[in-house]
Short mmCIF file of C-alpha atoms and ligand atoms in Angstrom, two decimals:
data_model
loop_
_atom_site.label_atom_id
_atom_site.label_comp_id
_atom_site.label_asym_id
_atom_site.label_seq_id
_atom_site.Cartn_x
_atom_site.Cartn_y
_atom_site.Cartn_z
CA MET F 1 -29.11 38.07 7.17
CA PHE F 2 -28.73 34.35 6.32
CA ASN F 3 -29.95 32.91 3.07
CA ASN F 4 -30.57 29.48 4.50
CA GLU F 5 -30.24 27.50 7.69
CA MET F 6 -30.42 23.87 8.84
CA LYS F 7 -30.15 21.91 12.07
CA LEU F 8 -29.37 18.28 12.72
CA GLU F 9 -29.23 16.16 15.88
CA PHE F 10 -28.17 12.56 16.29
CA ILE F 11 -26.86 10.24 18.98
CA SER F 12 -23.13 9.71 19.36
CA LYS F 13 -22.72 6.55 17.30
CA SER F 14 -19.83 6.37 14.87
CA SER F 15 -22.19 4.85 12.29
CA ASN F 16 -23.74 8.34 12.05
CA GLU F 17 -20.51 9.95 10.81
CA ALA F 18 -21.18 9.22 7.15
CA PHE F 19 -24.77 10.43 7.47
CA ALA F 20 -23.65 13.69 9.12
CA ARG F 21 -21.03 14.64 6.55
CA ILE F 22 -23.25 13.70 3.61
CA ALA F 23 -26.14 15.77 5.01
CA VAL F 24 -23.94 18.86 5.43
CA ALA F 25 -22.43 18.34 1.98
CA ALA F 26 -25.91 18.13 0.44
CA PHE F 27 -26.83 21.40 2.18
CA ALA F 28 -23.58 23.04 1.00
CA SER F 29 -24.22 21.96 -2.58
CA GLN F 30 -26.70 24.87 -2.87
CA LEU F 31 -23.63 27.10 -3.18
CA ASP F 32 -22.47 25.13 -6.22
CA PRO F 33 -19.12 24.03 -4.76
CA THR F 34 -16.50 22.12 -6.72
CA ILE F 35 -15.94 18.43 -5.93
CA GLU F 36 -12.80 19.44 -4.08
CA GLU F 37 -14.57 22.08 -1.96
CA LEU F 38 -17.25 19.53 -1.11
CA ALA F 39 -14.61 16.98 -0.10
CA ASP F 40 -13.01 19.61 2.17
CA ILE F 41 -16.32 20.25 3.92
CA LYS F 42 -17.07 16.53 4.31
CA THR F 43 -13.66 15.88 5.80
CA ALA F 44 -13.84 18.78 8.27
CA VAL F 45 -17.34 17.73 9.40
CA SER F 46 -16.18 14.15 9.82
CA GLU F 47 -13.27 15.29 12.02
CA ALA F 48 -15.46 17.39 14.33
CA VAL F 49 -18.22 14.77 14.60
CA THR F 50 -15.73 11.98 15.31
CA ASN F 51 -14.10 14.10 18.01
CA SER F 52 -17.46 14.68 19.71
CA ILE F 53 -18.22 10.96 19.63
CA ILE F 54 -14.88 9.51 20.70
CA HIS F 55 -13.44 12.27 22.90
CA GLY F 56 -16.45 14.29 24.03
CA TYR F 57 -18.70 11.38 24.94
CA ASP F 58 -16.04 8.66 25.07
CA LYS F 59 -18.04 5.47 25.57
CA LYS F 60 -21.14 7.20 26.90
CA GLN F 61 -24.12 8.07 24.76
CA GLY F 62 -24.94 11.69 24.05
CA VAL F 63 -26.28 13.99 21.36
CA VAL F 64 -24.21 15.67 18.67
CA LYS F 65 -25.73 18.82 17.17
CA ILE F 66 -24.96 20.40 13.83
CA SER F 67 -26.19 23.78 12.67
CA ALA F 68 -25.27 25.22 9.32
CA TRP F 69 -25.95 28.50 7.60
CA LEU F 70 -25.50 29.77 4.09
CA LYS F 71 -24.65 33.44 3.88
CA ASN F 72 -24.05 34.72 0.38
CA ASN F 73 -21.29 32.43 -0.85
CA GLU F 74 -20.13 31.25 2.57
CA ILE F 75 -21.09 28.19 4.58
CA ILE F 76 -20.85 28.36 8.36
CA ILE F 77 -20.99 25.11 10.31
CA GLU F 78 -21.31 24.64 14.04
CA ILE F 79 -20.79 21.19 15.59
CA SER F 80 -21.34 20.77 19.32
CA ASP F 81 -21.50 18.16 22.06
CA LYS F 82 -22.31 18.20 25.75
CA GLY F 83 -19.37 15.95 26.51
CA LYS F 84 -16.37 16.22 28.79
CA GLY F 85 -14.81 19.33 27.24
CA ILE F 86 -11.19 20.18 26.41
CA GLU F 87 -8.76 21.18 29.13
CA ASN F 88 -6.21 23.01 27.01
CA ILE F 89 -7.56 24.12 23.64
CA GLU F 90 -4.26 25.50 22.31
CA GLN F 91 -2.50 22.22 23.05
CA ALA F 92 -5.36 20.17 21.58
CA LYS F 93 -5.05 22.10 18.30
CA GLU F 94 -1.37 21.33 17.88
CA PRO F 95 -0.59 18.86 15.10
CA LEU F 96 0.07 15.32 16.36
CA TYR F 97 -1.34 16.06 19.83
CA THR F 98 -3.72 13.31 20.90
CA THR F 99 -4.96 11.95 24.21
CA LYS F 100 -5.75 8.58 22.62
CA PRO F 101 -2.53 7.40 20.90
CA ASN F 102 -3.27 3.79 21.87
CA LEU F 103 -6.40 3.82 19.72
CA GLU F 104 -4.40 4.62 16.56
CA ARG F 105 -5.35 8.30 16.62
CA SER F 106 -2.88 10.62 14.96
CA GLY F 107 -3.74 13.99 16.49
CA MET F 108 -4.34 15.56 13.08
CA GLY F 109 -8.09 16.28 13.33
CA PHE F 110 -7.87 19.98 14.23
CA THR F 111 -5.02 20.56 11.77
CA ILE F 112 -7.16 19.09 8.98
CA MET F 113 -10.20 21.20 9.96
CA GLU F 114 -8.04 24.34 10.00
CA SER F 115 -6.49 23.73 6.62
CA PHE F 116 -9.58 22.41 4.80
CA MET F 117 -11.82 25.26 5.98
CA ASP F 118 -11.15 29.02 5.87
CA LYS F 119 -11.82 29.62 9.56
CA MET F 120 -12.09 27.37 12.60
CA ASN F 121 -12.85 28.27 16.19
CA VAL F 122 -13.03 26.05 19.28
CA GLU F 123 -15.04 26.84 22.41
CA SER F 124 -14.97 24.35 25.24
CA VAL F 125 -15.80 24.18 28.93
CA ILE F 126 -14.71 21.24 31.08
CA GLY F 127 -17.73 19.14 32.00
CA LEU F 128 -20.08 21.13 29.76
CA GLY F 129 -18.99 20.38 26.24
CA THR F 130 -17.32 21.60 23.09
CA LYS F 131 -18.43 23.69 20.12
CA ILE F 132 -16.54 23.92 16.85
CA THR F 133 -17.44 26.71 14.45
CA MET F 134 -15.97 26.68 10.99
CA SER F 135 -16.63 28.45 7.74
CA LYS F 136 -15.64 28.29 4.13
CA ILE F 137 -16.17 30.61 1.21
CA ILE F 138 -17.31 28.82 -1.92
CA LYS F 139 -15.84 30.62 -4.89
CA PRO F 140 -18.60 31.70 -7.23
CA LYS F 141 -18.52 30.22 -10.72
CA ILE F 142 -21.12 32.53 -12.32
CA GLU F 143 -18.46 35.04 -13.37
CA ASN F 144 -16.98 32.49 -15.73
CA ASP F 145 -20.33 32.09 -17.43
CA GLU F 146 -20.60 35.85 -17.75
CA ASP F 147 -17.13 36.07 -19.26
CA GLU F 148 -18.01 33.32 -21.65
CA PHE F 149 -21.23 35.09 -22.55
CA LYS F 150 -19.39 38.38 -23.22
CA MET F 151 -16.87 36.56 -25.34
CA LEU F 152 -19.59 34.93 -27.40
CA MET F 153 -21.25 38.32 -27.91
CA THR F 154 -18.08 40.03 -29.11
CA THR F 155 -17.06 37.25 -31.48
CA ASN F 156 -20.52 37.26 -33.01
CA SER F 157 -20.57 40.98 -33.80
CA MET X 1 -11.29 -4.64 0.83
CA GLU X 2 -9.89 -6.70 -2.03
CA THR X 3 -6.72 -8.71 -1.50
CA GLU X 4 -4.26 -10.19 -3.93
CA PHE X 5 -1.15 -12.16 -2.97
CA PHE X 6 1.77 -12.76 -5.32
CA GLU X 7 3.61 -15.78 -3.93
CA LYS X 8 6.78 -15.35 -6.01
CA ASP X 9 7.49 -11.84 -4.66
CA LYS X 10 5.74 -12.39 -1.32
CA LEU X 11 3.76 -9.29 -2.25
CA LEU X 12 0.38 -8.57 -0.67
CA VAL X 13 -1.86 -5.97 -2.30
CA LEU X 14 -4.63 -4.62 -0.08
CA LYS X 15 -7.08 -2.56 -2.06
CA ILE X 16 -9.33 -0.52 0.23
CA THR X 17 -12.82 -0.23 -1.20
CA ASP X 18 -14.64 1.53 1.67
CA GLU X 19 -14.80 5.12 2.84
CA ILE X 20 -12.28 5.49 5.70
CA ASP X 21 -13.59 7.05 8.91
CA GLU X 22 -13.64 6.12 12.59
CA HIS X 23 -16.58 3.78 12.01
CA SER X 24 -15.34 1.85 8.97
CA VAL X 25 -11.67 1.78 9.96
CA GLN X 26 -12.21 -0.89 12.60
CA LYS X 27 -13.30 -3.42 9.99
CA ILE X 28 -10.53 -2.44 7.57
CA ARG X 29 -7.90 -2.74 10.33
CA ARG X 30 -9.07 -6.22 11.37
CA ARG X 31 -9.15 -7.46 7.81
CA ALA X 32 -5.71 -6.02 6.95
CA ASP X 33 -4.10 -7.58 10.02
CA TYR X 34 -5.77 -10.90 9.27
CA GLU X 35 -4.47 -10.94 5.68
CA MET X 36 -0.97 -9.91 6.78
CA GLU X 37 -0.82 -12.73 9.33
CA ARG X 38 -2.24 -15.23 6.90
CA TYR X 39 0.21 -14.58 4.03
CA MET X 40 3.27 -13.36 5.95
CA PRO X 41 4.29 -11.11 3.02
CA LYS X 42 7.62 -9.35 2.60
CA LYS X 43 6.00 -6.38 0.91
CA ILE X 44 2.54 -4.85 1.34
CA VAL X 45 0.91 -2.32 -0.97
CA PHE X 46 -2.10 -0.33 0.21
CA ASP X 47 -4.09 0.74 -2.83
CA PHE X 48 -6.33 3.82 -2.42
CA ASP X 49 -7.72 3.89 -5.95
CA SER X 50 -11.29 3.09 -4.78
CA VAL X 51 -11.28 5.26 -1.66
CA THR X 52 -13.90 7.97 -2.13
CA PHE X 53 -13.56 9.46 1.35
CA MET X 54 -10.89 9.50 4.06
CA ASP X 55 -10.40 11.51 7.24
CA SER X 56 -7.69 11.38 9.91
CA ALA X 57 -8.69 7.80 10.75
CA GLY X 58 -6.72 6.83 7.62
CA ILE X 59 -3.49 8.19 9.10
CA GLY X 60 -3.91 6.10 12.25
CA LEU X 61 -4.78 3.09 10.11
CA ILE X 62 -1.57 3.30 8.07
CA ILE X 63 0.70 4.06 11.05
CA GLY X 64 -0.81 1.08 12.86
CA ARG X 65 -0.27 -1.24 9.84
CA TYR X 66 3.29 0.12 9.48
CA LYS X 67 4.03 -1.01 13.04
CA PHE X 68 2.36 -4.37 12.46
CA ALA X 69 4.35 -4.86 9.23
CA ASN X 70 7.60 -4.10 11.08
CA MET X 71 6.71 -6.80 13.58
CA ILE X 72 6.36 -9.44 10.88
CA GLY X 73 9.39 -8.18 8.93
CA ALA X 74 7.48 -6.67 6.01
CA LYS X 75 7.72 -3.31 4.27
CA ILE X 76 4.65 -1.28 3.39
CA CYS X 77 3.97 1.27 0.70
CA MET X 78 0.93 3.05 -0.74
CA ARG X 79 -0.35 3.75 -4.22
CA ASN X 80 -3.04 5.77 -6.02
CA LEU X 81 -3.19 8.66 -3.53
CA THR X 82 -5.29 11.42 -5.06
CA GLY X 83 -7.20 14.54 -4.04
CA SER X 84 -7.84 15.01 -0.34
CA VAL X 85 -6.42 11.55 0.50
CA ARG X 86 -3.06 12.79 -0.80
CA ARG X 87 -3.36 16.10 1.06
CA ILE X 88 -4.15 14.39 4.35
CA PHE X 89 -1.16 12.06 4.08
CA ASP X 90 1.05 15.00 3.02
CA MET X 91 -0.02 16.95 6.09
CA SER X 92 0.57 14.05 8.46
CA GLY X 93 4.24 13.63 7.57
CA ILE X 94 3.97 9.85 7.21
CA LEU X 95 5.08 10.00 3.58
CA LYS X 96 8.60 10.45 4.99
CA LEU X 97 8.22 6.99 6.50
CA ILE X 98 6.10 5.16 3.98
CA PRO X 99 6.87 5.39 0.26
CA VAL X 100 4.29 6.04 -2.44
CA VAL X 101 4.74 3.84 -5.50
N1 ATP H 201 -15.23 17.31 21.22
C1 ATP H 201 -14.17 17.06 22.01
N2 ATP H 201 -14.37 16.82 23.35
C2 ATP H 201 -13.32 16.57 24.16
N3 ATP H 201 -12.03 16.54 23.76
C3 ATP H 201 -11.77 16.78 22.45
C4 ATP H 201 -12.82 17.05 21.51
N4 ATP H 201 -12.25 17.26 20.31
C5 ATP H 201 -10.93 17.12 20.47
N5 ATP H 201 -10.62 16.84 21.76
C6 ATP H 201 -9.24 16.68 22.31
O1 ATP H 201 -8.31 17.26 21.42
C7 ATP H 201 -7.33 16.31 20.98
C8 ATP H 201 -6.90 16.59 19.58
O2 ATP H 201 -7.96 16.38 18.66
P1 ATP H 201 -7.62 15.98 17.13
O3 ATP H 201 -8.89 15.74 16.42
O4 ATP H 201 -6.70 17.00 16.58
O5 ATP H 201 -6.80 14.63 17.29
P2 ATP H 201 -7.35 13.17 17.67
O6 ATP H 201 -8.82 13.12 17.58
O7 ATP H 201 -6.75 12.77 18.96
O8 ATP H 201 -6.72 12.27 16.51
P3 ATP H 201 -7.25 12.19 14.99
O9 ATP H 201 -8.30 13.24 14.82
O10 ATP H 201 -6.04 12.47 14.13
O11 ATP H 201 -7.75 10.83 14.81
C9 ATP H 201 -7.99 14.95 21.21
O12 ATP H 201 -7.03 13.92 21.39
C10 ATP H 201 -8.84 15.20 22.45
O13 ATP H 201 -8.07 15.09 23.63
MG1 MG H 202 -9.85 13.85 15.94
#
């Protein structure tokens, strides 16, 4: 069913954010994404991981888990924590909504994940944790090569 | 971050050279505030030319510096916004507040 799968676990330190997004991007590169598609994935991963670290676990230490799957030309990414959970998911997803305005947060994390990925889903239980699932279709580039090949063939004959 | 101050115009250019996320933003914020206090500029330009990655932490960073600049009577603007940096600032609505030059 899936063409490939990976799992990653790390403790909730913000110094792991760069590592997490680069690891997922390296995995996604098997689908031959454009630089822009790769940047979208990196940004969305960074948003979800940061949320787990600063909201989910706050100042406590915990584990952030990432699973990712490649299915045909789609990447599916799941990012979860066992932190404090979200009380009102609909409200949390609203642009500019943040529970930490004093820490220079802008409340745009979920909005960015939604617009940089094709799909985004939030599951959360108070006291148990939060799981973000998102996916993105990487547009295949092989067709262009085929077109080019056909063109070459016709001009040659 | 690279800084340049032009005394004649009281212009401070802050060129961000790191990736901007929750981890790195703390250092960038401290350094920017330090430079702003040190030079007391009238105008501040944030240059994003060397920024290879930015997430929502960048929005908070700029809103925070905007408030700080107001406090010291300076105006801020941004330059060289490209790719996803541009899209993130577009989405946030802060371009209505802070001009891009
Ligand atoms: N993993 C999580 N655990 C607990 N609460 C969360 C989690 N993720 C998000 N939240 C809640 O949802 C709110 C909105 O999240 P969002 O990422 O959109 O904004 P933010 O993190 O506050 O600010 P920004 O991402 O722009 O820096 C957060 O302020 C927080 O209250
Ligand atoms: Mg966030």
